[in-house]
PDB file of C-alpha atoms in Angstrom:
ATOM      1  CA  UNK H 254       2.301  14.808   3.576  1.00 82.00           C
ATOM      2  CA  UNK H 255       0.862  15.094   0.136  1.00 87.00           C
ATOM      3  CA  UNK H 256      -2.792  15.838  -0.545  1.00 94.00           C
ATOM      4  CA  UNK H 257      -4.849  15.817  -3.785  1.00 97.00           C
ATOM      5  CA  UNK H 258      -8.253  17.875  -4.016  1.00 97.00           C
ATOM      6  CA  UNK H 259     -10.721  17.493  -6.741  1.00 98.00           C
ATOM      7  CA  UNK H 260     -13.213  20.241  -6.254  1.00 96.00           C
ATOM      8  CA  UNK H 261     -15.931  18.986  -8.738  1.00 97.00           C
ATOM      9  CA  UNK H 262     -17.882  15.992  -7.174  1.00 96.00           C
ATOM     10  CA  UNK H 263     -19.951  15.805 -10.368  1.00 97.00           C
ATOM     11  CA  UNK H 264     -19.982  17.067 -13.859  1.00 97.00           C
ATOM     12  CA  UNK H 265     -21.773  16.487 -17.094  1.00 97.00           C
ATOM     13  CA  UNK H 266     -21.203  17.063 -20.754  1.00 97.00           C
ATOM     14  CA  UNK H 267     -23.064  16.533 -23.931  1.00 98.00           C
ATOM     15  CA  UNK H 268     -21.825  13.991 -26.326  1.00 97.00           C
ATOM     16  CA  UNK H 269     -19.073  15.372 -28.802  1.00 97.00           C
ATOM     17  CA  UNK H 270     -18.605  18.397 -26.524  1.00 98.00           C
ATOM     18  CA  UNK H 271     -15.357  19.215 -24.470  1.00 98.00           C
ATOM     19  CA  UNK H 272     -15.192  19.059 -20.607  1.00 98.00           C
ATOM     20  CA  UNK H 273     -12.408  20.006 -17.955  1.00 98.00           C
ATOM     21  CA  UNK H 274     -11.953  18.348 -14.778  1.00 98.00           C
ATOM     22  CA  UNK H 275     -10.052  20.157 -12.060  1.00 98.00           C
ATOM     23  CA  UNK H 276      -7.372  18.858  -9.806  1.00 98.00           C
ATOM     24  CA  UNK H 277      -4.792  20.626  -7.298  1.00 98.00           C
ATOM     25  CA  UNK H 278      -2.203  19.110  -5.257  1.00 97.00           C
ATOM     26  CA  UNK H 279       0.027  20.049  -2.301  1.00 96.00           C
ATOM     27  CA  UNK H 280       3.584  18.701  -2.008  1.00 93.00           C
ATOM     28  CA  UNK H 281       7.039  19.746  -0.988  1.00 91.00           C
ATOM     29  CA  UNK H 282       8.634  16.916  -3.320  1.00 89.00           C
ATOM     30  CA  UNK H 283      10.516  17.935  -6.387  1.00 87.00           C
ATOM     31  CA  UNK H 284      10.322  14.695  -8.272  1.00 88.00           C
ATOM     32  CA  UNK H 285       6.987  13.198  -8.727  1.00 92.00           C
ATOM     33  CA  UNK H 286       4.249  11.894 -11.297  1.00 93.00           C
ATOM     34  CA  UNK H 287       0.648  12.926 -11.752  1.00 96.00           C
ATOM     35  CA  UNK H 288      -2.187  10.721 -13.190  1.00 97.00           C
ATOM     36  CA  UNK H 289      -5.753  10.733 -14.226  1.00 98.00           C
ATOM     37  CA  UNK H 290      -7.399   7.210 -13.704  1.00 97.00           C
ATOM     38  CA  UNK H 291     -10.800   6.511 -14.860  1.00 97.00           C
ATOM     39  CA  UNK H 292     -12.888   3.997 -12.939  1.00 96.00           C
ATOM     40  CA  UNK H 293     -16.225   2.915 -14.455  1.00 93.00           C
ATOM     41  CA  UNK H 294     -18.955   0.870 -12.621  1.00 88.00           C
ATOM     42  CA  UNK H 295     -16.839  -2.354 -13.325  1.00 85.00           C
ATOM     43  CA  UNK H 296     -14.481  -0.883 -10.508  1.00 87.00           C
ATOM     44  CA  UNK H 297     -11.471  -1.449 -12.798  1.00 88.00           C
ATOM     45  CA  UNK H 298      -9.011   1.553 -12.343  1.00 93.00           C
ATOM     46  CA  UNK H 299      -7.641   2.490 -15.948  1.00 95.00           C
ATOM     47  CA  UNK H 300      -4.888   4.827 -16.561  1.00 95.00           C
ATOM     48  CA  UNK H 301      -6.005   7.676 -18.853  1.00 97.00           C
ATOM     49  CA  UNK H 302      -2.947   9.968 -18.621  1.00 96.00           C
ATOM     50  CA  UNK H 303       0.364  10.623 -16.735  1.00 95.00           C
ATOM     51  CA  UNK H 304       2.581  13.623 -16.508  1.00 95.00           C
ATOM     52  CA  UNK H 305       6.148  13.753 -15.125  1.00 92.00           C
ATOM     53  CA  UNK H 306       6.861  16.603 -13.064  1.00 92.00           C
ATOM     54  CA  UNK H 307       9.958  17.799 -14.545  1.00 90.00           C
ATOM     55  CA  UNK H 308       8.511  18.029 -18.055  1.00 90.00           C
ATOM     56  CA  UNK H 309       7.085  21.334 -18.961  1.00 87.00           C
ATOM     57  CA  UNK H 310       5.254  20.102 -21.825  1.00 93.00           C
ATOM     58  CA  UNK H 311       1.667  18.899 -21.201  1.00 95.00           C
ATOM     59  CA  UNK H 312       0.863  15.225 -21.787  1.00 95.00           C
ATOM     60  CA  UNK H 313      -1.698  14.189 -24.387  1.00 95.00           C
ATOM     61  CA  UNK H 314      -3.263  10.872 -25.195  1.00 94.00           C
ATOM     62  CA  UNK H 315      -5.628  11.003 -28.255  1.00 96.00           C
ATOM     63  CA  UNK H 316      -8.873  12.816 -26.990  1.00 97.00           C
ATOM     64  CA  UNK H 317      -7.179  13.534 -23.530  1.00 98.00           C
ATOM     65  CA  UNK H 318      -4.858  16.287 -22.440  1.00 97.00           C
ATOM     66  CA  UNK H 319      -3.667  17.959 -19.461  1.00 97.00           C
ATOM     67  CA  UNK H 320      -2.918  21.634 -18.329  1.00 97.00           C
ATOM     68  CA  UNK H 321      -0.142  21.059 -15.828  1.00 96.00           C
ATOM     69  CA  UNK H 322       0.668  24.309 -13.929  1.00 95.00           C
ATOM     70  CA  UNK H 323       3.512  23.235 -11.641  1.00 94.00           C
ATOM     71  CA  UNK H 324       3.982  26.723  -9.833  1.00 93.00           C
ATOM     72  CA  UNK H 325       0.101  26.646  -9.163  1.00 95.00           C
ATOM     73  CA  UNK H 326       0.063  22.805  -8.318  1.00 96.00           C
ATOM     74  CA  UNK H 327      -2.781  22.489 -10.801  1.00 97.00           C
ATOM     75  CA  UNK H 328      -3.386  19.437 -13.023  1.00 97.00           C
ATOM     76  CA  UNK H 329      -6.580  19.567 -14.920  1.00 98.00           C
ATOM     77  CA  UNK H 330      -7.908  16.889 -17.447  1.00 98.00           C
ATOM     78  CA  UNK H 331      -9.623  17.931 -20.638  1.00 98.00           C
ATOM     79  CA  UNK H 332     -11.638  15.621 -22.549  1.00 98.00           C
ATOM     80  CA  UNK H 333     -12.384  16.562 -26.186  1.00 98.00           C
ATOM     81  CA  UNK H 334     -15.116  15.065 -28.408  1.00 98.00           C
ATOM     82  CA  UNK H 335     -16.710  13.439 -25.261  1.00 98.00           C
ATOM     83  CA  UNK H 336     -18.129   9.941 -25.810  1.00 97.00           C
ATOM     84  CA  UNK H 337     -20.818   8.185 -23.975  1.00 97.00           C
ATOM     85  CA  UNK H 338     -18.173   5.393 -23.036  1.00 95.00           C
ATOM     86  CA  UNK H 339     -16.263   8.301 -21.068  1.00 97.00           C
ATOM     87  CA  UNK H 340     -18.983   8.106 -18.547  1.00 97.00           C
ATOM     88  CA  UNK H 341     -17.236   7.186 -15.172  1.00 97.00           C
ATOM     89  CA  UNK H 342     -15.374   8.345 -12.144  1.00 97.00           C
ATOM     90  CA  UNK H 343     -12.339  10.174 -12.574  1.00 98.00           C
ATOM     91  CA  UNK H 344      -9.539  10.271 -10.264  1.00 98.00           C
ATOM     92  CA  UNK H 345      -6.492  12.488 -10.019  1.00 98.00           C
ATOM     93  CA  UNK H 346      -3.376  10.815  -8.370  1.00 97.00           C
ATOM     94  CA  UNK H 347      -0.102  11.947  -7.341  1.00 96.00           C
ATOM     95  CA  UNK H 348       3.005   9.575  -7.021  1.00 93.00           C
ATOM     96  CA  UNK H 349       6.245  10.541  -5.317  1.00 89.00           C
ATOM     97  CA  UNK H 350       9.502   9.472  -7.146  1.00 84.00           C
ATOM     98  CA  UNK H 351      12.539   9.252  -5.013  1.00 75.00           C
ATOM     99  CA  UNK H 352      15.763   7.565  -5.752  1.00 70.00           C
ATOM    100  CA  UNK H 353      14.552   6.130  -9.003  1.00 67.00           C
ATOM    101  CA  UNK H 354      11.704   4.344  -7.490  1.00 71.00           C
ATOM    102  CA  UNK H 355       8.026   4.921  -7.075  1.00 74.00           C
ATOM    103  CA  UNK H 356       5.904   5.606  -3.999  1.00 79.00           C
ATOM    104  CA  UNK H 357       2.420   4.748  -3.399  1.00 88.00           C
ATOM    105  CA  UNK H 358      -0.498   6.591  -5.331  1.00 93.00           C
ATOM    106  CA  UNK H 359      -2.212   9.227  -3.308  1.00 95.00           C
ATOM    107  CA  UNK H 360      -5.875   9.714  -4.733  1.00 97.00           C
ATOM    108  CA  UNK H 361      -8.322  12.642  -4.829  1.00 97.00           C
ATOM    109  CA  UNK H 362     -11.967  11.939  -4.087  1.00 97.00           C
ATOM    110  CA  UNK H 363     -12.825  11.879  -7.581  1.00 97.00           C
ATOM    111  CA  UNK H 364     -15.298  13.504 -10.072  1.00 98.00           C
ATOM    112  CA  UNK H 365     -18.407  11.747 -11.395  1.00 97.00           C
ATOM    113  CA  UNK H 366     -18.566  12.614 -15.254  1.00 98.00           C
ATOM    114  CA  UNK H 367     -21.639  11.959 -16.970  1.00 97.00           C
ATOM    115  CA  UNK H 368     -21.598  12.116 -20.882  1.00 97.00           C
ATOM    116  CA  UNK H 369     -25.272  12.906 -22.183  1.00 97.00           C
ATOM    117  CA  UNK H 370     -26.732  11.907 -25.581  1.00 95.00           C
TER     118      UNK H 370
ATOM    119  CA  UNK E  65      -2.141 -11.389 -21.352  1.00 56.00           C
ATOM    120  CA  UNK E  66      -4.077 -11.463 -18.316  1.00 83.00           C
ATOM    121  CA  UNK E  67      -4.200  -8.563 -16.002  1.00 93.00           C
ATOM    122  CA  UNK E  68      -4.398  -8.303 -12.320  1.00 97.00           C
ATOM    123  CA  UNK E  69      -7.049 -10.672 -10.791  1.00 96.00           C
ATOM    124  CA  UNK E  70      -8.802 -10.567  -7.465  1.00 97.00           C
ATOM    125  CA  UNK E  71     -10.851 -13.031  -5.723  1.00 97.00           C
ATOM    126  CA  UNK E  72     -13.629 -13.281  -4.442  1.00 97.00           C
ATOM    127  CA  UNK E  73     -15.306 -10.475  -6.474  1.00 96.00           C
ATOM    128  CA  UNK E  74     -17.628  -9.911  -3.366  1.00 97.00           C
ATOM    129  CA  UNK E  75     -17.527 -10.991   0.012  1.00 98.00           C
ATOM    130  CA  UNK E  76     -20.054 -10.667   2.637  1.00 98.00           C
ATOM    131  CA  UNK E  77     -19.442 -11.559   6.446  1.00 98.00           C
ATOM    132  CA  UNK E  78     -20.389 -10.874   9.767  1.00 97.00           C
ATOM    133  CA  UNK E  79     -18.838  -8.564  12.363  1.00 97.00           C
ATOM    134  CA  UNK E  80     -16.016 -10.355  14.082  1.00 97.00           C
ATOM    135  CA  UNK E  81     -15.317 -12.737  11.390  1.00 98.00           C
ATOM    136  CA  UNK E  82     -11.993 -13.443   9.739  1.00 98.00           C
ATOM    137  CA  UNK E  83     -11.618 -12.721   6.007  1.00 98.00           C
ATOM    138  CA  UNK E  84      -8.901 -13.299   3.234  1.00 98.00           C
ATOM    139  CA  UNK E  85      -8.909 -11.486   0.124  1.00 98.00           C
ATOM    140  CA  UNK E  86      -6.613 -12.625  -2.792  1.00 98.00           C
ATOM    141  CA  UNK E  87      -4.659 -10.792  -5.499  1.00 98.00           C
ATOM    142  CA  UNK E  88      -3.066 -12.170  -8.424  1.00 97.00           C
ATOM    143  CA  UNK E  89      -0.629  -9.742 -10.065  1.00 97.00           C
ATOM    144  CA  UNK E  90       0.402  -9.655 -13.777  1.00 96.00           C
ATOM    145  CA  UNK E  91       3.037 -12.207 -14.182  1.00 94.00           C
ATOM    146  CA  UNK E  92       6.626 -10.913 -13.581  1.00 92.00           C
ATOM    147  CA  UNK E  93       5.542  -7.859 -11.856  1.00 94.00           C
ATOM    148  CA  UNK E  94       7.648  -7.499  -8.715  1.00 92.00           C
ATOM    149  CA  UNK E  95       5.740  -4.592  -7.050  1.00 93.00           C
ATOM    150  CA  UNK E  96       2.253  -4.996  -5.548  1.00 95.00           C
ATOM    151  CA  UNK E  97      -0.114  -2.638  -3.709  1.00 96.00           C
ATOM    152  CA  UNK E  98      -3.284  -3.003  -1.790  1.00 97.00           C
ATOM    153  CA  UNK E  99      -5.453   0.028  -1.534  1.00 98.00           C
ATOM    154  CA  UNK E 100      -8.873   0.417   0.204  1.00 98.00           C
ATOM    155  CA  UNK E 101     -11.579   2.410  -1.511  1.00 97.00           C
ATOM    156  CA  UNK E 102     -14.721   3.484   0.932  1.00 96.00           C
ATOM    157  CA  UNK E 103     -17.901   4.530  -0.593  1.00 93.00           C
ATOM    158  CA  UNK E 104     -17.507   7.993  -2.464  1.00 90.00           C
ATOM    159  CA  UNK E 105     -13.837   8.145  -1.777  1.00 93.00           C
ATOM    160  CA  UNK E 106     -10.677   7.723  -3.688  1.00 95.00           C
ATOM    161  CA  UNK E 107      -8.443   4.659  -3.000  1.00 96.00           C
ATOM    162  CA  UNK E 108      -6.260   4.861   0.172  1.00 97.00           C
ATOM    163  CA  UNK E 109      -2.724   3.036   0.323  1.00 96.00           C
ATOM    164  CA  UNK E 110      -2.549   0.261   2.397  1.00 97.00           C
ATOM    165  CA  UNK E 111       0.640  -1.686   1.974  1.00 96.00           C
ATOM    166  CA  UNK E 112       3.358  -2.092  -0.782  1.00 93.00           C
ATOM    167  CA  UNK E 113       5.338  -5.264  -1.556  1.00 93.00           C
ATOM    168  CA  UNK E 114       8.626  -5.425  -3.332  1.00 91.00           C
ATOM    169  CA  UNK E 115       9.119  -9.181  -3.972  1.00 90.00           C
ATOM    170  CA  UNK E 116       8.246 -11.214  -0.957  1.00 92.00           C
ATOM    171  CA  UNK E 117       8.912  -8.427   1.567  1.00 90.00           C
ATOM    172  CA  UNK E 118       6.515  -5.650   2.681  1.00 88.00           C
ATOM    173  CA  UNK E 119       8.474  -2.436   1.897  1.00 87.00           C
ATOM    174  CA  UNK E 120       5.933   0.008   3.275  1.00 91.00           C
ATOM    175  CA  UNK E 121       3.058  -1.090   5.418  1.00 93.00           C
ATOM    176  CA  UNK E 122       2.329   2.480   6.849  1.00 92.00           C
ATOM    177  CA  UNK E 123      -1.309   2.445   5.428  1.00 94.00           C
ATOM    178  CA  UNK E 124      -2.456  -0.401   7.486  1.00 96.00           C
ATOM    179  CA  UNK E 125      -5.203   0.917   9.703  1.00 95.00           C
ATOM    180  CA  UNK E 126      -4.424  -1.226  12.827  1.00 94.00           C
ATOM    181  CA  UNK E 127      -3.183  -4.741  13.781  1.00 95.00           C
ATOM    182  CA  UNK E 128      -6.151  -6.389  12.553  1.00 97.00           C
ATOM    183  CA  UNK E 129      -4.940  -6.028   9.013  1.00 97.00           C
ATOM    184  CA  UNK E 130      -2.131  -8.326   7.631  1.00 96.00           C
ATOM    185  CA  UNK E 131      -1.028  -9.093   4.142  1.00 97.00           C
ATOM    186  CA  UNK E 132       1.577 -11.735   2.817  1.00 96.00           C
ATOM    187  CA  UNK E 133       3.271 -12.431  -0.385  1.00 96.00           C
ATOM    188  CA  UNK E 134       5.394 -15.676   0.325  1.00 94.00           C
ATOM    189  CA  UNK E 135       6.506 -16.422  -3.032  1.00 93.00           C
ATOM    190  CA  UNK E 136       6.552 -13.006  -4.633  1.00 90.00           C
ATOM    191  CA  UNK E 137       3.714 -13.339  -6.696  1.00 94.00           C
ATOM    192  CA  UNK E 138       0.047 -13.920  -5.206  1.00 97.00           C
ATOM    193  CA  UNK E 139      -0.799 -11.706  -2.243  1.00 98.00           C
ATOM    194  CA  UNK E 140      -3.274 -12.284   0.507  1.00 98.00           C
ATOM    195  CA  UNK E 141      -4.920  -9.353   2.684  1.00 98.00           C
ATOM    196  CA  UNK E 142      -6.192 -10.991   5.979  1.00 98.00           C
ATOM    197  CA  UNK E 143      -8.437  -8.984   8.044  1.00 98.00           C
ATOM    198  CA  UNK E 144      -9.127 -10.362  11.467  1.00 97.00           C
ATOM    199  CA  UNK E 145     -12.271  -9.534  13.939  1.00 97.00           C
ATOM    200  CA  UNK E 146     -13.972  -7.482  11.071  1.00 98.00           C
ATOM    201  CA  UNK E 147     -15.943  -4.320  11.892  1.00 97.00           C
ATOM    202  CA  UNK E 148     -18.558  -2.771   9.947  1.00 97.00           C
ATOM    203  CA  UNK E 149     -16.163   0.203   9.142  1.00 96.00           C
ATOM    204  CA  UNK E 150     -14.075  -2.341   7.202  1.00 98.00           C
ATOM    205  CA  UNK E 151     -16.582  -2.394   4.671  1.00 98.00           C
ATOM    206  CA  UNK E 152     -15.069  -1.086   1.350  1.00 98.00           C
ATOM    207  CA  UNK E 153     -13.729  -2.121  -1.965  1.00 97.00           C
ATOM    208  CA  UNK E 154     -10.318  -3.501  -1.574  1.00 98.00           C
ATOM    209  CA  UNK E 155      -8.084  -2.839  -4.788  1.00 97.00           C
ATOM    210  CA  UNK E 156      -4.746  -4.413  -5.688  1.00 97.00           C
ATOM    211  CA  UNK E 157      -2.235  -3.059  -8.217  1.00 96.00           C
ATOM    212  CA  UNK E 158       1.162  -4.301  -9.629  1.00 95.00           C
ATOM    213  CA  UNK E 159       3.985  -2.861 -11.256  1.00 93.00           C
ATOM    214  CA  UNK E 160       6.820  -4.462 -13.458  1.00 90.00           C
ATOM    215  CA  UNK E 161       9.356  -3.179 -11.088  1.00 82.00           C
ATOM    216  CA  UNK E 162       9.902  -0.805  -8.350  1.00 76.00           C
ATOM    217  CA  UNK E 163      11.012   1.851 -10.742  1.00 76.00           C
ATOM    218  CA  UNK E 164       8.048   1.708 -13.036  1.00 78.00           C
ATOM    219  CA  UNK E 165       5.616   4.504 -12.733  1.00 79.00           C
ATOM    220  CA  UNK E 166       2.483   2.922 -13.901  1.00 88.00           C
ATOM    221  CA  UNK E 167       0.292   0.478 -11.662  1.00 92.00           C
ATOM    222  CA  UNK E 168      -2.021  -1.785 -13.169  1.00 94.00           C
ATOM    223  CA  UNK E 169      -5.346  -2.136 -11.081  1.00 96.00           C
ATOM    224  CA  UNK E 170      -7.291  -5.401 -10.358  1.00 96.00           C
ATOM    225  CA  UNK E 171     -11.316  -5.288 -10.317  1.00 94.00           C
ATOM    226  CA  UNK E 172     -11.308  -5.353  -6.446  1.00 96.00           C
ATOM    227  CA  UNK E 173     -12.912  -7.206  -3.949  1.00 97.00           C
ATOM    228  CA  UNK E 174     -16.267  -5.549  -2.382  1.00 97.00           C
ATOM    229  CA  UNK E 175     -16.244  -6.451   1.331  1.00 98.00           C
ATOM    230  CA  UNK E 176     -19.288  -6.030   3.103  1.00 98.00           C
ATOM    231  CA  UNK E 177     -19.616  -6.521   6.882  1.00 98.00           C
ATOM    232  CA  UNK E 178     -22.888  -7.139   8.439  1.00 96.00           C
TER     233      UNK E 178
END
């Protein structure tokens, strides 16, 4: 079975600074995807960034980037130039990929990020 | 275009009652997922539909939980004889096809069982 661990329940960062959220996972699967989702108080899960396990290059999306260490099963999220609107819960998630089709998402417990002015 | 919608937004019920939660996926999306998010936790998988059929219901906690998707679009999650432990946010997500890797989430239904 797959597990996802987020060891930081809460973090805070000053506006315009950089913050890194940690995530580790455990799996015996060879094909999978990793995701970071943002959940603001509105409850709507929003995809921030995704990483295909077979790709060595780290994914980036504007101010968001990941550090994917496959051997260590680590998948951290770096937010640069933090903005007040980044305040939210952030969830790391794993998806098995088998036979060209997706499995369900397996989530960590989340990290509550507060961006302070 | 419209995203995933869920109704009601909030539902308060009494222990032992029956509830139905509705999910309208993005038009044309064939894959649909239900997740349950308890307070302070990440979402947990309940059931996955591909078209009209439940392809994986391994996450349903017990036989009080049931879900349908009769026409391959709207889905209803049904909970019988509700218990206080069923209180949670129920999230629905849809994907274009089973080989898409992005799931689009609705805003969820917050269920409170008194």
